[in-house]
PDB file of C-alpha atoms in Angstrom:
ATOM      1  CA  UNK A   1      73.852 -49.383-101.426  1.00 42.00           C
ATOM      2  CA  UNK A   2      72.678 -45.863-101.251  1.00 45.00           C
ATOM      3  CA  UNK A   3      69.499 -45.644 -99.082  1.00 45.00           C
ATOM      4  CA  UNK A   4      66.111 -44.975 -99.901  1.00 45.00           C
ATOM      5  CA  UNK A   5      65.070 -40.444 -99.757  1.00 43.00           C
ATOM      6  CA  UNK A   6      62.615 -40.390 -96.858  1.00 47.00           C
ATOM      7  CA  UNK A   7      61.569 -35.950 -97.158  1.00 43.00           C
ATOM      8  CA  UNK A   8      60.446 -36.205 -93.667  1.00 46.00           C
ATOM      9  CA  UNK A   9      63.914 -36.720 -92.360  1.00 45.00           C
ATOM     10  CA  UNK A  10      64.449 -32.608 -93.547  1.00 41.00           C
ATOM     11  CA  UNK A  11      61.839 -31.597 -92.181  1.00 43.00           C
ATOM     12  CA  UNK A  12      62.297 -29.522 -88.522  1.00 47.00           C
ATOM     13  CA  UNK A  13      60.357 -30.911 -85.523  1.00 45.00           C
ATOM     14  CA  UNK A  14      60.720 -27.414 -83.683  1.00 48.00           C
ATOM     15  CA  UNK A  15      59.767 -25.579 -86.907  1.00 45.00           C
ATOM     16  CA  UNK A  16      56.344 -27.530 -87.168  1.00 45.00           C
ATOM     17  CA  UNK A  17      55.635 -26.865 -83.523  1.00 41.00           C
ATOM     18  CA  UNK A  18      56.130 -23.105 -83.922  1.00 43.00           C
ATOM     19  CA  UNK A  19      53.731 -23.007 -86.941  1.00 42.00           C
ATOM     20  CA  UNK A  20      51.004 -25.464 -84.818  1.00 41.00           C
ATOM     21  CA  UNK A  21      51.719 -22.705 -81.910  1.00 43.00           C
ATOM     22  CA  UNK A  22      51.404 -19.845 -84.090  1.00 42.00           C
ATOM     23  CA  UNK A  23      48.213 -20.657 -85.468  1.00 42.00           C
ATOM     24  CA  UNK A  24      46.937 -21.229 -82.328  1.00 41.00           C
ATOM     25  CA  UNK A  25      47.803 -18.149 -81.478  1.00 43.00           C
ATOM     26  CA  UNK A  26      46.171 -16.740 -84.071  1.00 44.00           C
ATOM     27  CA  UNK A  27      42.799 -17.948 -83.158  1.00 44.00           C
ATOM     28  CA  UNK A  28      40.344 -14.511 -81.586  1.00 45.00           C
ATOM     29  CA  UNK A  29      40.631 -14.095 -78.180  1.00 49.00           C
ATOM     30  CA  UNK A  30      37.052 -14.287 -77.413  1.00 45.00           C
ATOM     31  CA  UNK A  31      36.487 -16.882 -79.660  1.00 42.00           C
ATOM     32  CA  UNK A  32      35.654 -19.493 -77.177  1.00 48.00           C
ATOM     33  CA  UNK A  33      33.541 -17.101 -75.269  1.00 58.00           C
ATOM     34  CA  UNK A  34      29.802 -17.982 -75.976  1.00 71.00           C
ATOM     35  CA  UNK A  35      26.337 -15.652 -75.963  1.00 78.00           C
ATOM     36  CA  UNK A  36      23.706 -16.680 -73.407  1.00 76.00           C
ATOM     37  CA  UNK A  37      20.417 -17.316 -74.848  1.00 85.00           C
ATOM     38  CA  UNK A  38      17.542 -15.205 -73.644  1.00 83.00           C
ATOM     39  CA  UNK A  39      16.045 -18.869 -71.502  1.00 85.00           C
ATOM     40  CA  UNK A  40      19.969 -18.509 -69.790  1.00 85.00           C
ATOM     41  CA  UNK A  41      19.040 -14.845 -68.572  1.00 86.00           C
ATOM     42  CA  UNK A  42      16.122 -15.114 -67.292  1.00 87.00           C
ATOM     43  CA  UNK A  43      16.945 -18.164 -65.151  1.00 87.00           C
ATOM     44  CA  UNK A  44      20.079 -16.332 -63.819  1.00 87.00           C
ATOM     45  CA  UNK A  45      17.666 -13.494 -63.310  1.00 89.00           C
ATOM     46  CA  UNK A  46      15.366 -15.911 -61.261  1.00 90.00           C
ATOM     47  CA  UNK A  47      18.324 -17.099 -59.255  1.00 90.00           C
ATOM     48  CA  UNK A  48      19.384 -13.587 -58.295  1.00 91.00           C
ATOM     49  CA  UNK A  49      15.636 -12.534 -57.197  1.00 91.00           C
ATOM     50  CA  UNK A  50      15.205 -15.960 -55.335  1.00 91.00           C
ATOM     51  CA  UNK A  51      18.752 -15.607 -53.323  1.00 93.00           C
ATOM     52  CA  UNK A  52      17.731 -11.449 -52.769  1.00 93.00           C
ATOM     53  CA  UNK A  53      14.165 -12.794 -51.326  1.00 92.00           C
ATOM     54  CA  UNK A  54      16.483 -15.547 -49.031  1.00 93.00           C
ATOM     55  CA  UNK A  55      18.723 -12.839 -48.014  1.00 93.00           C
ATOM     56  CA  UNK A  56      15.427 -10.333 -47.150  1.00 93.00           C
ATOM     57  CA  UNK A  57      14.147 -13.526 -45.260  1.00 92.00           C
ATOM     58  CA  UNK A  58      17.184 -13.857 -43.436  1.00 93.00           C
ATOM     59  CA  UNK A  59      17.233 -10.207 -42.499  1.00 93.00           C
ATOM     60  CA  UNK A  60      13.404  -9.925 -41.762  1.00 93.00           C
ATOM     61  CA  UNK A  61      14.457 -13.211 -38.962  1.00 93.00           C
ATOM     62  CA  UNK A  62      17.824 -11.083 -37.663  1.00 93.00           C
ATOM     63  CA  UNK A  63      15.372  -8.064 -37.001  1.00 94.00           C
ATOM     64  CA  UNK A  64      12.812 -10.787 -35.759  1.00 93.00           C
ATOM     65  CA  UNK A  65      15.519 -12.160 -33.526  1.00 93.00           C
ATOM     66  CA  UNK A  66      17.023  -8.690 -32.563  1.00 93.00           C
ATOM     67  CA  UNK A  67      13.586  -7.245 -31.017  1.00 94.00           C
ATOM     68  CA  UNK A  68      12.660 -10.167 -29.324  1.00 94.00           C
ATOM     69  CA  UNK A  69      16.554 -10.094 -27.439  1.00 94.00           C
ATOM     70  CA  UNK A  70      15.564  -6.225 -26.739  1.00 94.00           C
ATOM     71  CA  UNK A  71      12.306  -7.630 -25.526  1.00 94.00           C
ATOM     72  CA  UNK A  72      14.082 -10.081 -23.158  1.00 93.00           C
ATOM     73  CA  UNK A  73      16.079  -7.422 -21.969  1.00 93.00           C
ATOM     74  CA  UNK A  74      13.361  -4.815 -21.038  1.00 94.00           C
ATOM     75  CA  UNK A  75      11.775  -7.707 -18.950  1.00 93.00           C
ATOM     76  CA  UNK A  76      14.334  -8.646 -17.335  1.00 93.00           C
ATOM     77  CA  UNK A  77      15.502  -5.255 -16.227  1.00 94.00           C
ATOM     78  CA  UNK A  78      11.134  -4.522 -15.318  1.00 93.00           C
ATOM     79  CA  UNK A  79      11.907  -7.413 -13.226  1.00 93.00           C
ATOM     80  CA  UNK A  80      15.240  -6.229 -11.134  1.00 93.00           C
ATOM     81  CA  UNK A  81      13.708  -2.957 -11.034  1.00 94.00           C
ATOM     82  CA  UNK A  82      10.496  -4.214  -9.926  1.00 94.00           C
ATOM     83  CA  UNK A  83      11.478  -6.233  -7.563  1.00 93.00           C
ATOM     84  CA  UNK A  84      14.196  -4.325  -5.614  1.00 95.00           C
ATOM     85  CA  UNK A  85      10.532  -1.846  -5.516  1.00 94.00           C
ATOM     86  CA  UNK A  86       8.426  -3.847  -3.845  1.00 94.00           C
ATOM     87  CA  UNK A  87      11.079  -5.647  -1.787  1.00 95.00           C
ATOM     88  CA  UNK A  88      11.927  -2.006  -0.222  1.00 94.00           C
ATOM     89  CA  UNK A  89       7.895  -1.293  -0.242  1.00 94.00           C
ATOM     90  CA  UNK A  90       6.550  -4.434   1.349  1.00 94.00           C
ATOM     91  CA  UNK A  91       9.345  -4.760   3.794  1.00 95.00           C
ATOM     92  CA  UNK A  92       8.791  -1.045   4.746  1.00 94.00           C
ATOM     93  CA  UNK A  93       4.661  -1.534   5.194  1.00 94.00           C
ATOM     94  CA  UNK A  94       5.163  -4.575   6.846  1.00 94.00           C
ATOM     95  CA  UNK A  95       7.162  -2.773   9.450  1.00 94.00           C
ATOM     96  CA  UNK A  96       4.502  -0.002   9.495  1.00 94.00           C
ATOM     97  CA  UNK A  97       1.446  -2.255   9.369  1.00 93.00           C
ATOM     98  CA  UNK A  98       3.186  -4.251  12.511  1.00 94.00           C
ATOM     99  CA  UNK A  99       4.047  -0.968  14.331  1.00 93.00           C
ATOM    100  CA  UNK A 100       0.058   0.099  13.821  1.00 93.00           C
ATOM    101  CA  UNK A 101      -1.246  -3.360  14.652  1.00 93.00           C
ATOM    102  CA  UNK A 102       0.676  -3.277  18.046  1.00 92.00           C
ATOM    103  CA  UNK A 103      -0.321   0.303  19.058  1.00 91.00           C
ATOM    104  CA  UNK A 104      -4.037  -1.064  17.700  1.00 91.00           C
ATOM    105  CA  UNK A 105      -4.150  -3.881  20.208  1.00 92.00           C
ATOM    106  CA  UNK A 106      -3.012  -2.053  22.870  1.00 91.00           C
ATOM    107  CA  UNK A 107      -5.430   0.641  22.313  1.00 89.00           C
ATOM    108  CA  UNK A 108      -7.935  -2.082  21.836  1.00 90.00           C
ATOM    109  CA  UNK A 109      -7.180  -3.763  25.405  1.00 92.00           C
ATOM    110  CA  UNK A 110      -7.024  -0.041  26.524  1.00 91.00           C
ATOM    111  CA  UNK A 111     -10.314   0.535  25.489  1.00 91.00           C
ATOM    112  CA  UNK A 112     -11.778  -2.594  26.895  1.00 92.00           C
ATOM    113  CA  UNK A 113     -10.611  -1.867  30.070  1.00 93.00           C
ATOM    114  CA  UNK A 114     -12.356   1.244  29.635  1.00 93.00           C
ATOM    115  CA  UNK A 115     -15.511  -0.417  28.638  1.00 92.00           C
ATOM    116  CA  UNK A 116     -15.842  -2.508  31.838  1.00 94.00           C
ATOM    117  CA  UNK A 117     -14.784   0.130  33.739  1.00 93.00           C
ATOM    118  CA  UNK A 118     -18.169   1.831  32.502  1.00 93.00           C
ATOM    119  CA  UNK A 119     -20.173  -0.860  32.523  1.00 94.00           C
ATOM    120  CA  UNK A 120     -19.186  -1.406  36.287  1.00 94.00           C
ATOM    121  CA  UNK A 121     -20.084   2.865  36.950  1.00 92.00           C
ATOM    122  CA  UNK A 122     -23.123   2.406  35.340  1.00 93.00           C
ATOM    123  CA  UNK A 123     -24.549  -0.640  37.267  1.00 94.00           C
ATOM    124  CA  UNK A 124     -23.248   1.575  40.658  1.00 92.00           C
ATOM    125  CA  UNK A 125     -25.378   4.236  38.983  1.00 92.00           C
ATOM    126  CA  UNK A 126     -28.376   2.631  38.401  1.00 92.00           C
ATOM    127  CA  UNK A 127     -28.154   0.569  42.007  1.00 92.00           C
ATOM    128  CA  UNK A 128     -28.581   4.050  43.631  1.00 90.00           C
ATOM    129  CA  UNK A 129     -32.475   4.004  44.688  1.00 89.00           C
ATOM    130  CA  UNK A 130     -32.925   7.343  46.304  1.00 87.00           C
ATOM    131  CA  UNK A 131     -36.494   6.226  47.604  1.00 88.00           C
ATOM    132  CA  UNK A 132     -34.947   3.660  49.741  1.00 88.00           C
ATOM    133  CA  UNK A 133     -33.107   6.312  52.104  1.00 86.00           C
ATOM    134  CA  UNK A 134     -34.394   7.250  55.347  1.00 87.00           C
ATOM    135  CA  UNK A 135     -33.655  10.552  57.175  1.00 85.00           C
ATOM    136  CA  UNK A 136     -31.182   8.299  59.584  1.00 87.00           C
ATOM    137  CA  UNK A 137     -28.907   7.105  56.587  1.00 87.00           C
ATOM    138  CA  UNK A 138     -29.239  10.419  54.369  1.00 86.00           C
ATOM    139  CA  UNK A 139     -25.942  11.654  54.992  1.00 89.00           C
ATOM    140  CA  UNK A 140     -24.230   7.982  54.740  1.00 90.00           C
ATOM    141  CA  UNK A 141     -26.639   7.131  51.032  1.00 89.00           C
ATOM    142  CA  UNK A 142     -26.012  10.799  49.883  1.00 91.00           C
ATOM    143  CA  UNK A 143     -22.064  10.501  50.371  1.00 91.00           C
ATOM    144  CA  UNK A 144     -21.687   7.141  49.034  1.00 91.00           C
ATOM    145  CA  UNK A 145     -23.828   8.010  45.534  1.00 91.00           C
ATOM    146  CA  UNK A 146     -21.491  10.747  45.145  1.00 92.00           C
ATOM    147  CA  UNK A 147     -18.660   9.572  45.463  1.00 93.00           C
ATOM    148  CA  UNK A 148     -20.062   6.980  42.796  1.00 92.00           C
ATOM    149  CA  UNK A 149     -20.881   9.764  41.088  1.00 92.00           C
ATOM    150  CA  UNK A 150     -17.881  11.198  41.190  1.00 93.00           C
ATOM    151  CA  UNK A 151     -15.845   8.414  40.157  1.00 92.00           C
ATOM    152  CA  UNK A 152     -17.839   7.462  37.399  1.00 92.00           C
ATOM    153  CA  UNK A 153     -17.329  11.784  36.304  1.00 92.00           C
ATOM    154  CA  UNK A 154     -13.662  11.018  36.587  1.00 93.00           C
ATOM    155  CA  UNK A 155     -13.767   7.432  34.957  1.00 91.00           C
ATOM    156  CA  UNK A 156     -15.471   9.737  31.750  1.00 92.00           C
ATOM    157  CA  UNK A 157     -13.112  12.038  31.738  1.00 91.00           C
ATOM    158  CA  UNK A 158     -10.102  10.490  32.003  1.00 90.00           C
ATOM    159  CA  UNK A 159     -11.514   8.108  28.773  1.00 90.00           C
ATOM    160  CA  UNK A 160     -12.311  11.220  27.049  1.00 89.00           C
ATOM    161  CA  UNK A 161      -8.620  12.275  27.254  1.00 89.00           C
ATOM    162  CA  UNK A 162      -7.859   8.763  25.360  1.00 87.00           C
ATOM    163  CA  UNK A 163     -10.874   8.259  22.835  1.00 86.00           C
ATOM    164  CA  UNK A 164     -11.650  11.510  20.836  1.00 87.00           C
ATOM    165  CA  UNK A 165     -14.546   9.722  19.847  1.00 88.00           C
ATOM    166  CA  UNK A 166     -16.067  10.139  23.150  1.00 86.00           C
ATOM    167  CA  UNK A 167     -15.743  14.380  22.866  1.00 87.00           C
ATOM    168  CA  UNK A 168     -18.645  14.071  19.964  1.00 80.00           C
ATOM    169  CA  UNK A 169     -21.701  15.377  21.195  1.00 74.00           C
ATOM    170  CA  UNK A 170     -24.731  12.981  21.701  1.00 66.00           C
ATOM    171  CA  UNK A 171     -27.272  12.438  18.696  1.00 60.00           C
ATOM    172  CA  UNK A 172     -24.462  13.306  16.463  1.00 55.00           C
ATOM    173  CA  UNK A 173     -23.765  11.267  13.471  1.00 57.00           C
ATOM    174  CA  UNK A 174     -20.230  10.029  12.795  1.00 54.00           C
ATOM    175  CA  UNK A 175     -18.555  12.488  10.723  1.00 56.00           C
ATOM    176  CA  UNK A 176     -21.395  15.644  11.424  1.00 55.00           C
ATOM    177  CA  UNK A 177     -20.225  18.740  12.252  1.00 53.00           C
ATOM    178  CA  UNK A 178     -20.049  18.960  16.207  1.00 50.00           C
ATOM    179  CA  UNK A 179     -19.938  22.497  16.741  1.00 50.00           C
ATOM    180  CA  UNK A 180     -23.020  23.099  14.907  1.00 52.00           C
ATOM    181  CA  UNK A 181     -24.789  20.023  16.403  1.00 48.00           C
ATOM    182  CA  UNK A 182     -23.953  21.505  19.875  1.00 48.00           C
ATOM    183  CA  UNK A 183     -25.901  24.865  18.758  1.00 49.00           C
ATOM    184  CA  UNK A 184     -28.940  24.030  20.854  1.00 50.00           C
ATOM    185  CA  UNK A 185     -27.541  21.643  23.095  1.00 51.00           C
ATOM    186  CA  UNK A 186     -30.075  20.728  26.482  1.00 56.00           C
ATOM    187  CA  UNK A 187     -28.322  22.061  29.502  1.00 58.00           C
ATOM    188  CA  UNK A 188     -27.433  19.247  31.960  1.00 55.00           C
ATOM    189  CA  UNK A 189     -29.910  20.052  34.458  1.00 59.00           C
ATOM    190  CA  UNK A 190     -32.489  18.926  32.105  1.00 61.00           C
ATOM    191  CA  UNK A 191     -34.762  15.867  32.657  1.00 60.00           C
ATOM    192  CA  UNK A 192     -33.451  15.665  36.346  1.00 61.00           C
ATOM    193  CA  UNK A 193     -36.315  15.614  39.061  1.00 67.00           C
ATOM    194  CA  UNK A 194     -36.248  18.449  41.908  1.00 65.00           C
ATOM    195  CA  UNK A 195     -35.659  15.741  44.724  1.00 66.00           C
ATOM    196  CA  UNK A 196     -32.644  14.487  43.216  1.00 69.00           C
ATOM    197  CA  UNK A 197     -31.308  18.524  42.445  1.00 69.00           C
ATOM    198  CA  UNK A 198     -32.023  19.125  46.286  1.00 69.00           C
ATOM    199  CA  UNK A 199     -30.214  16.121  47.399  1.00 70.00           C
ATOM    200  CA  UNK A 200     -26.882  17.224  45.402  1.00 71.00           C
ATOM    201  CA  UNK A 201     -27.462  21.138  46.627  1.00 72.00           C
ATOM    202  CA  UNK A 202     -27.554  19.877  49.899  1.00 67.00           C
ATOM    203  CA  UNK A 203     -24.697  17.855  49.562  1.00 68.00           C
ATOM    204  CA  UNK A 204     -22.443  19.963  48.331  1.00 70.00           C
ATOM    205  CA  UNK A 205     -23.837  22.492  51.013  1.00 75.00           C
ATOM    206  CA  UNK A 206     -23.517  20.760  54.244  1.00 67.00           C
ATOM    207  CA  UNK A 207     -20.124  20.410  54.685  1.00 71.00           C
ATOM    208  CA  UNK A 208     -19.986  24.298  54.372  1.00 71.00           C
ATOM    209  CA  UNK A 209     -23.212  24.401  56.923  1.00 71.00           C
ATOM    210  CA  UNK A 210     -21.405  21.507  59.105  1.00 76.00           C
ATOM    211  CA  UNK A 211     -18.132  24.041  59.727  1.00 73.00           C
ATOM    212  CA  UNK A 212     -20.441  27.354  60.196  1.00 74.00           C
ATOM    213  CA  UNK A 213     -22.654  24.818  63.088  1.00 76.00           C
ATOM    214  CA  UNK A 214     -19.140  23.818  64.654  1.00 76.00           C
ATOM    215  CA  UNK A 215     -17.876  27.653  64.488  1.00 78.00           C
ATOM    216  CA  UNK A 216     -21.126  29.056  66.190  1.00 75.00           C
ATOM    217  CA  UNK A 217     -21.090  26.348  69.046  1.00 75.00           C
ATOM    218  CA  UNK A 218     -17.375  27.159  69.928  1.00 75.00           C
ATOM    219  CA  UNK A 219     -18.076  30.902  69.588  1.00 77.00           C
ATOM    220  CA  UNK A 220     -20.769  30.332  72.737  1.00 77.00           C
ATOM    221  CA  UNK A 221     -19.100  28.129  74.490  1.00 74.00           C
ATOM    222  CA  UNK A 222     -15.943  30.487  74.461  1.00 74.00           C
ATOM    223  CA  UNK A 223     -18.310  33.256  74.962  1.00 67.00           C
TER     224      UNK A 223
END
């Protein structure tokens, strides 16, 4: 029995899949793309401005960040350079200030030593009481308060060569000018009585008159 006519048994799968492909293919290419509304484009305009401002912010830290690093640096390099300074400075004035303190002391026990030493010619000086001498101990009184004298002159004189201060002239003011306050100066013979001049005339005389006594005796005796 002959069977029933079913068209779709001539029909060719392949040959319906090229004309499904083909119009497909047909289609625009940019069919599918779409327009962006005007809302779209602004937000995407937003988003673009907001991620430039993060990207500014970002920057504006970096920069932030970058000069406080150059900051660091400078300080720490003030530091090494300041330090190695004053290392080399205070160990170098403590070394001076040392050497100056020493020489200070010394000159400070020098001149104490110099001091009593003064006070002691002094008090010699002013034990010397000229109206105690008799014509028997002249001579012996006269000899002894020179040579007080005279050690007390060389007492001065060596402490002069030590102390400049002691070359400025009396009544002068530290830091006057001593030549010109010596312009007038009293002469040393001033204020001293005419007993005590005769007393040092005649002892710086009778040695002289001792040797021309001695001289004339042998000259008669050998006569």
């Amino acid at each position: 029995m002959p069977s029933v006519y079913d068209a779709s048994e001539f029909v060719d799968p392949d040959s319906g899949m090229n004309r499904t492909g083909a119009g497909v293919g047909a289609m625009p290419r940019g069919a599918s793309a779409r327009v962006l509304s005007r809302e779209e484009l602004e937000s995407k305009v937003l988003e673009t401005q907001r991620r430039l401002a993060e990207l500014k912010q970002a920057q504006e830290a970096l920069e932030r960040e970058r000069a406080a690093l150059e900051e660091l640096r400078r300080r720490q390099t003030e530091l090494q350079t300041g330090r190695a300074e004053m290392l080399e400075n205070l160990t170098r004035g403590i070394a001076l200030l040392e050497e100056a303190e020493h020489e200070a002391r010394a000159q400070a026990e020098q001149m104490g030593r110099t001091l009593e030493a003064f006070r002691e010619a002094l008090e010699k000086i002013r034990a010397i009481r000229e109206e105690t001498w008799t014509p028997e101990n002249l001579n012996v009184e006269l000899t002894r308060a020179l040579t007080v004298i005279e050690n007390a002159r060389m007492e001065w004189n060596s402490a002069r060569l030590k102390f400049p201060v002691l070359n400025r002239p009396a009544g002068v003011e530290p830091g006057a000018d001593p030549v010109r306050a010596s312009v007038g100066a009293a002469p040393w013979w001033e204020g001293v009585s005419f007993g005590r001049l005769c007393l040092w005339g005649l002892a710086l005389t009778w040695p002289v008159a001792t040797v021309v006594l001695l001289l004339g005796v042998l000259w008669m005796v050998l006569r």
